[in-house]
Short mmCIF file of N, CA and C in Angstrom, two decimals:
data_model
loop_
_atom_site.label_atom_id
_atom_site.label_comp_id
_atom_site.label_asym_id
_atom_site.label_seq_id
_atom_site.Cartn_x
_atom_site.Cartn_y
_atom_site.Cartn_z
N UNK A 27 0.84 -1.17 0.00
CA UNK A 27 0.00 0.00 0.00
C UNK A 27 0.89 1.24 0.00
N UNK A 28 0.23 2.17 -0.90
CA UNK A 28 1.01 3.64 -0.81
C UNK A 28 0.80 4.52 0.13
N UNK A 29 1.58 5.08 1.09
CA UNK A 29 1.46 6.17 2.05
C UNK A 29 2.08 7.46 1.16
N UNK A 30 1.38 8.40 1.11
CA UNK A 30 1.32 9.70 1.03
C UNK A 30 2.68 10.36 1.75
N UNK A 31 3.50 10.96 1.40
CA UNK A 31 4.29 12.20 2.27
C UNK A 31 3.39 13.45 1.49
N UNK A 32 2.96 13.73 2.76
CA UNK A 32 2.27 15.69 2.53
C UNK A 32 2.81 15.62 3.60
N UNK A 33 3.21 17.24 3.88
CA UNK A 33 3.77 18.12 4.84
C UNK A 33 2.10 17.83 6.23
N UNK A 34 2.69 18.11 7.07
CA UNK A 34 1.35 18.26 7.68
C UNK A 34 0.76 19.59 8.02
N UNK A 35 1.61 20.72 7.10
CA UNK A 35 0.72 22.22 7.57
C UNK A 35 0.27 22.15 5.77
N UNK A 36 0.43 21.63 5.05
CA UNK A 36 -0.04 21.83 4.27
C UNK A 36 -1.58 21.88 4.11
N UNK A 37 -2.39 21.37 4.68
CA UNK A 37 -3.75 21.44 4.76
C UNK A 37 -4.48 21.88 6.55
N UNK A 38 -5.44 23.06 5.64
CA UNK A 38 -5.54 23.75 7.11
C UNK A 38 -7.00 23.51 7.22
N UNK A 39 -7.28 23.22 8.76
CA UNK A 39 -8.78 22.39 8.86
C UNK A 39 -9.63 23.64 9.08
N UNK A 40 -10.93 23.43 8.42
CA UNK A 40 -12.32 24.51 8.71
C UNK A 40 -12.45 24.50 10.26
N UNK A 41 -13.12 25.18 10.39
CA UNK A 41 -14.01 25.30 12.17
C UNK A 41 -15.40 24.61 11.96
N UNK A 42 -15.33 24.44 10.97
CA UNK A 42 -17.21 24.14 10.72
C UNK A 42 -16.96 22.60 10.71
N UNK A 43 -16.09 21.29 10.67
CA UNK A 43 -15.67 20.26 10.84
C UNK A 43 -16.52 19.62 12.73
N UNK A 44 -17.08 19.16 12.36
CA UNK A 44 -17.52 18.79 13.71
C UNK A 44 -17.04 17.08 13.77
N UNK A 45 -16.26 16.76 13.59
CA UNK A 45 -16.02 15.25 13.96
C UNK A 45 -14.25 15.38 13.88
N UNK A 46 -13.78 14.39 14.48
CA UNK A 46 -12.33 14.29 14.86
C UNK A 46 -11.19 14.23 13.63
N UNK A 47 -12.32 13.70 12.17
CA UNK A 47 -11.33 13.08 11.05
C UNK A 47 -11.10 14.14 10.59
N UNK A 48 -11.89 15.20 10.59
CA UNK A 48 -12.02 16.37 9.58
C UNK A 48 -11.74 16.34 7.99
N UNK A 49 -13.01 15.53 7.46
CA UNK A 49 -12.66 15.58 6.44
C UNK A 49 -13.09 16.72 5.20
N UNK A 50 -13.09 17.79 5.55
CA UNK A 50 -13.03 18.86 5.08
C UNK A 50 -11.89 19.96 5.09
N UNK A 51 -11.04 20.29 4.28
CA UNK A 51 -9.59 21.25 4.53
C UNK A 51 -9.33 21.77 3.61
N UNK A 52 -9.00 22.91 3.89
CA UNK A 52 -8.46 23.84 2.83
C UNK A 52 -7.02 23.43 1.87
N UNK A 53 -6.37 23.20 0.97
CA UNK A 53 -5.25 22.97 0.39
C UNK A 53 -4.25 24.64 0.62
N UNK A 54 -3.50 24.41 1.67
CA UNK A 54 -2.85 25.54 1.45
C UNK A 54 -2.08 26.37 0.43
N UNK A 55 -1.54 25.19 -0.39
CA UNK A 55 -0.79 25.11 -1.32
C UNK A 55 -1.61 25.56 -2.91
N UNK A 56 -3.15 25.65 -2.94
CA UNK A 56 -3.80 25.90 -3.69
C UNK A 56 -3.52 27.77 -3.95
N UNK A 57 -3.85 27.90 -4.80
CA UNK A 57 -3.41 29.62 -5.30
C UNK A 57 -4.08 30.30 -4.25
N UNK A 58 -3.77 32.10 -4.04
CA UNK A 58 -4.58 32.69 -3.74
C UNK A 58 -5.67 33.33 -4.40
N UNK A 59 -6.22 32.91 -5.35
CA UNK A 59 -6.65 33.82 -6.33
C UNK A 59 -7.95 32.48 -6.07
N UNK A 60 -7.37 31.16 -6.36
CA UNK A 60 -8.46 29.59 -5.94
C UNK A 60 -9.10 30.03 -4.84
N UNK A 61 -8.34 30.23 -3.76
CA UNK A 61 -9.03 29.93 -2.17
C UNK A 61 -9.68 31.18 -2.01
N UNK A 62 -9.73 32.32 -2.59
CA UNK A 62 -10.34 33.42 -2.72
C UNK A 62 -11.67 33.36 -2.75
N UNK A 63 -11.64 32.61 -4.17
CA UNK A 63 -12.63 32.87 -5.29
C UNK A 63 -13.33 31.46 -4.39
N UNK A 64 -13.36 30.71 -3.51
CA UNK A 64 -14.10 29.52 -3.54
C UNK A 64 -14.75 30.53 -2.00
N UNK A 65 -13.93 30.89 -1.09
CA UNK A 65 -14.50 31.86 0.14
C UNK A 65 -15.90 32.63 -0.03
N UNK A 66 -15.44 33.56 -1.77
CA UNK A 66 -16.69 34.55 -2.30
C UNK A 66 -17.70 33.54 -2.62
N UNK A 67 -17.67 32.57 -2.76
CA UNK A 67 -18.29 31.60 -3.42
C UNK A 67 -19.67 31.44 -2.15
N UNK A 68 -19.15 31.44 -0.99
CA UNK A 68 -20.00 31.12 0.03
C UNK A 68 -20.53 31.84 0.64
N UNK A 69 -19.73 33.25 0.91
CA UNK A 69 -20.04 34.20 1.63
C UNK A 69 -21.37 35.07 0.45
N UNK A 70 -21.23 34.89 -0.77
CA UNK A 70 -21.82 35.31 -2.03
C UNK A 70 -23.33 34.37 -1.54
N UNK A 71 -23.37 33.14 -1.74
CA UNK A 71 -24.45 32.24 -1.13
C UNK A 71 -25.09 32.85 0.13
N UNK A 72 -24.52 32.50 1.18
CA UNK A 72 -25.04 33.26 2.12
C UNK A 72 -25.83 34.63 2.28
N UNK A 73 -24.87 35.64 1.35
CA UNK A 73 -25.74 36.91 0.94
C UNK A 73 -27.09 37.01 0.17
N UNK A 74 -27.10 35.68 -0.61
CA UNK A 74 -28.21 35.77 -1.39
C UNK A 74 -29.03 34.91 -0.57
N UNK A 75 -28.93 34.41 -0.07
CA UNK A 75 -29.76 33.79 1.32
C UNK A 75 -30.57 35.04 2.00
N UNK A 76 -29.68 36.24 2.54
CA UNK A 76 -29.97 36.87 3.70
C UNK A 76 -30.93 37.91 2.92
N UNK A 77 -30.79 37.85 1.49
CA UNK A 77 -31.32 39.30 1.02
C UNK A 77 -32.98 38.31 0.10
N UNK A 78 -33.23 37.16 0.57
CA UNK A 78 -34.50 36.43 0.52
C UNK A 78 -35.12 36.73 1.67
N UNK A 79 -34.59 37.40 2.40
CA UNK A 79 -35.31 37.01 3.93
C UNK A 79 -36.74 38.41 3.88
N UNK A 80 -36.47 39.02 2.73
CA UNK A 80 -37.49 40.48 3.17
C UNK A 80 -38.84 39.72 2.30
N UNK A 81 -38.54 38.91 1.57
CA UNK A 81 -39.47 38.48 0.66
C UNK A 81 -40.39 36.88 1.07
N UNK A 82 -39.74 36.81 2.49
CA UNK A 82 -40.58 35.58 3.25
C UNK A 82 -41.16 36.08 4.55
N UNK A 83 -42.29 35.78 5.13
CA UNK A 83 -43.02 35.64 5.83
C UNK A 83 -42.88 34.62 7.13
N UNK A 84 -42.28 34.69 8.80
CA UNK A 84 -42.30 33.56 9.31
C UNK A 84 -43.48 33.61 10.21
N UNK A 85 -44.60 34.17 9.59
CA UNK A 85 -46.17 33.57 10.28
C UNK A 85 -46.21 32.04 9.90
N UNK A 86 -45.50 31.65 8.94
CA UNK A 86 -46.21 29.93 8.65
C UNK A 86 -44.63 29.14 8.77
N UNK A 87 -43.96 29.78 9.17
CA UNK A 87 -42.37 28.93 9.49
C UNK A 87 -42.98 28.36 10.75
N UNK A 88 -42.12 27.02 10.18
CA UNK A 88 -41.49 26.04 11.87
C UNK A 88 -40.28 26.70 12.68
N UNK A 89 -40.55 26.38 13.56
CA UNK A 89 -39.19 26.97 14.08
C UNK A 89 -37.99 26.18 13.79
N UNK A 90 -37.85 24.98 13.14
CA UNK A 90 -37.35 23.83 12.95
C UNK A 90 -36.52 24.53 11.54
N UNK A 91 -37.56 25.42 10.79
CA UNK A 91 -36.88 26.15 9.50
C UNK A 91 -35.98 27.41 9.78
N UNK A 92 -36.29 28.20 10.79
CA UNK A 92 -35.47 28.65 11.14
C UNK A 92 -34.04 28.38 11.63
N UNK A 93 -33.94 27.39 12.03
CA UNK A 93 -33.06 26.52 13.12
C UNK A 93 -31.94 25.76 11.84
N UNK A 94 -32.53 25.72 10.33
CA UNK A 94 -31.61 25.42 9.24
C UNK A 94 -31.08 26.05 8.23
N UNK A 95 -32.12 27.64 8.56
CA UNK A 95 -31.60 28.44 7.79
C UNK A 95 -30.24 29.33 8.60
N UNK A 96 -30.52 28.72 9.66
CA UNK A 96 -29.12 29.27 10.52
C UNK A 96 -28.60 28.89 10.36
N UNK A 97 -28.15 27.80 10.82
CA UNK A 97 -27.04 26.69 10.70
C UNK A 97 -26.63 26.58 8.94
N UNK A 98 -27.33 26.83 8.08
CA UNK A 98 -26.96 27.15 6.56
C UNK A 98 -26.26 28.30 6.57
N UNK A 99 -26.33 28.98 7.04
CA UNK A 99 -25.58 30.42 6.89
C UNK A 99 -24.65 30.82 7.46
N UNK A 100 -24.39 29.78 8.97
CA UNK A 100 -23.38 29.98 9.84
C UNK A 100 -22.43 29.05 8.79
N UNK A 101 -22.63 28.09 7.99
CA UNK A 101 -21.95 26.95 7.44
C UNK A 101 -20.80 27.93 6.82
N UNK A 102 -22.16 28.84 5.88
CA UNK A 102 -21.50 29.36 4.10
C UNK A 102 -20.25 30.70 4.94
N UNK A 103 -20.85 31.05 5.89
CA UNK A 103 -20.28 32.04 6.60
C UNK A 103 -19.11 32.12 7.11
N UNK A 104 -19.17 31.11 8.03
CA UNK A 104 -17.66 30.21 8.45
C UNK A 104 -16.64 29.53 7.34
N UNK A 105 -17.10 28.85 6.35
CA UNK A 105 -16.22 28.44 5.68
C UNK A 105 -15.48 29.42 4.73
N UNK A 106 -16.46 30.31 4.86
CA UNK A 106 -15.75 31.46 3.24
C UNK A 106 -14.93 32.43 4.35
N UNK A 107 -14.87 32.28 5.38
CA UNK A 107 -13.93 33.17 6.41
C UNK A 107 -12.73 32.40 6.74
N UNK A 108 -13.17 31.68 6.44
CA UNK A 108 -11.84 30.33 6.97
C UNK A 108 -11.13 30.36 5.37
N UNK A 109 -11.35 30.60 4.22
CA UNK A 109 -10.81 30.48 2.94
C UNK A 109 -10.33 31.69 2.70
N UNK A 110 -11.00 32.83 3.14
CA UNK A 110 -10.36 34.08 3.04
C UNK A 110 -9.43 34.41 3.80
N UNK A 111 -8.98 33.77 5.30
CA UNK A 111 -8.00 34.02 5.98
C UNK A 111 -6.91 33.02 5.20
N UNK A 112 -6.89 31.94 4.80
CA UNK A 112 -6.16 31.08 3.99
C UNK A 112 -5.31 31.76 2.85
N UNK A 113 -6.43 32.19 1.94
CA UNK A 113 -6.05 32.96 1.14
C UNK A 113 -4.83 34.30 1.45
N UNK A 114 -5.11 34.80 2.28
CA UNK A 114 -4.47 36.06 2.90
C UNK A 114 -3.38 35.72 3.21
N UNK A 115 -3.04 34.50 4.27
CA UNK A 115 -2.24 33.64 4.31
C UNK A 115 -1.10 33.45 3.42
N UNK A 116 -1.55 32.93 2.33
CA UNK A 116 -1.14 32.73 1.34
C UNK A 116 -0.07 33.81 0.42
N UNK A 117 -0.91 35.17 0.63
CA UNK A 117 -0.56 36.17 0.22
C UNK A 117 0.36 36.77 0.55
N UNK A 118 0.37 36.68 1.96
CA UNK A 118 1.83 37.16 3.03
C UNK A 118 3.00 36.44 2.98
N UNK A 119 2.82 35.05 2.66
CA UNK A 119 4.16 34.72 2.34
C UNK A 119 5.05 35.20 1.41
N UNK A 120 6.45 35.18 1.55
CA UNK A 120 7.54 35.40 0.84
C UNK A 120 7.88 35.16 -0.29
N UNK A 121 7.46 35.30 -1.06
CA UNK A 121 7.49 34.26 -2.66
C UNK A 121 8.98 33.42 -2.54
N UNK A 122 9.03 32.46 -2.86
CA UNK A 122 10.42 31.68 -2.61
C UNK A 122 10.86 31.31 -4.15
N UNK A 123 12.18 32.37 -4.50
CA UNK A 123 12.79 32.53 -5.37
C UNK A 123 13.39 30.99 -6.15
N UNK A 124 13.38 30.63 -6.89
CA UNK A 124 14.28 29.76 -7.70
C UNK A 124 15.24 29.63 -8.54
N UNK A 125 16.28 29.37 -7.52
CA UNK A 125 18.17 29.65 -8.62
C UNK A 125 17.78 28.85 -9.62
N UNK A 126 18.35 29.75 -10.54
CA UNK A 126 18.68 28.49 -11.82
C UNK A 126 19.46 28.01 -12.10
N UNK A 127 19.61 26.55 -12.38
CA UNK A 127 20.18 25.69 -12.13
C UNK A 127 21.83 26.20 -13.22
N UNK A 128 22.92 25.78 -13.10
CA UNK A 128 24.20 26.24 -13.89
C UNK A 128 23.82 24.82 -15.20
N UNK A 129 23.95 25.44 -16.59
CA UNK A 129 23.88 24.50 -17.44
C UNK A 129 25.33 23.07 -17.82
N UNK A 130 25.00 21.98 -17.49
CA UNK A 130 26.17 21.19 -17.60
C UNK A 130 26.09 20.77 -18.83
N UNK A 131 27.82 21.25 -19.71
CA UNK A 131 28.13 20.78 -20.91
C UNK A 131 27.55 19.49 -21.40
N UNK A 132 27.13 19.05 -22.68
CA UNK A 132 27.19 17.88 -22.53
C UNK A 132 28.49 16.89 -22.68
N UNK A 133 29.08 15.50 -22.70
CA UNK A 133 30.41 15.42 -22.77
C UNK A 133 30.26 14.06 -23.82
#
């Protein structure tokens, strides 16, 4: 069987992970421009969630619907904050230069 070498900071875990395996994680190593654009992705969701809310009525809601439209929004909310700090992350690092290599004759 093949074992994997990944770094182990290479993947950085959500907050929204509720079990021990966490199988949900950001790829650190993914661009900043990727982990950006997947953050807007949710926080964008969520907004269009919040800006339905003038156009519903909770005289005929369960409270049970309330209770998922939260937890939906805390989801999209948390994760696109957790991708945008990643991202940022990402951004602050040092760009790490690459010598080029000296060309060897051939012989």
């Amino acid at each position: 069987m093949t074992t994997l070498n990944v770094p182990t900071n290479r993947y950085r875990l959500l907050r929204t992970n509720f079990t021990d395996t966490h199988p949900l994680v950001i790829d650190t190593e993914a661009t900043a421009e990727d982990t950006q654009s997947a953050g807007h992705q949710r926080i964008r969701a969520a907004t269009d969630l919040l800006e339905t809310f003038p156009c519903l009525t909770f005289e005929h809601a369960d409270l049970k619907d309330i209770s998922h439209i939260i937890n939906a929004l805390y989801l999209l909310v948390q994760d696109g904050c957790d991708l945008m700090e990643a991202a940022q992350h990402v951004q602050l690092q040092p760009a790490v230069e690459i010598q080029p290599q000296p060309i060897q004759p051939l012989s």
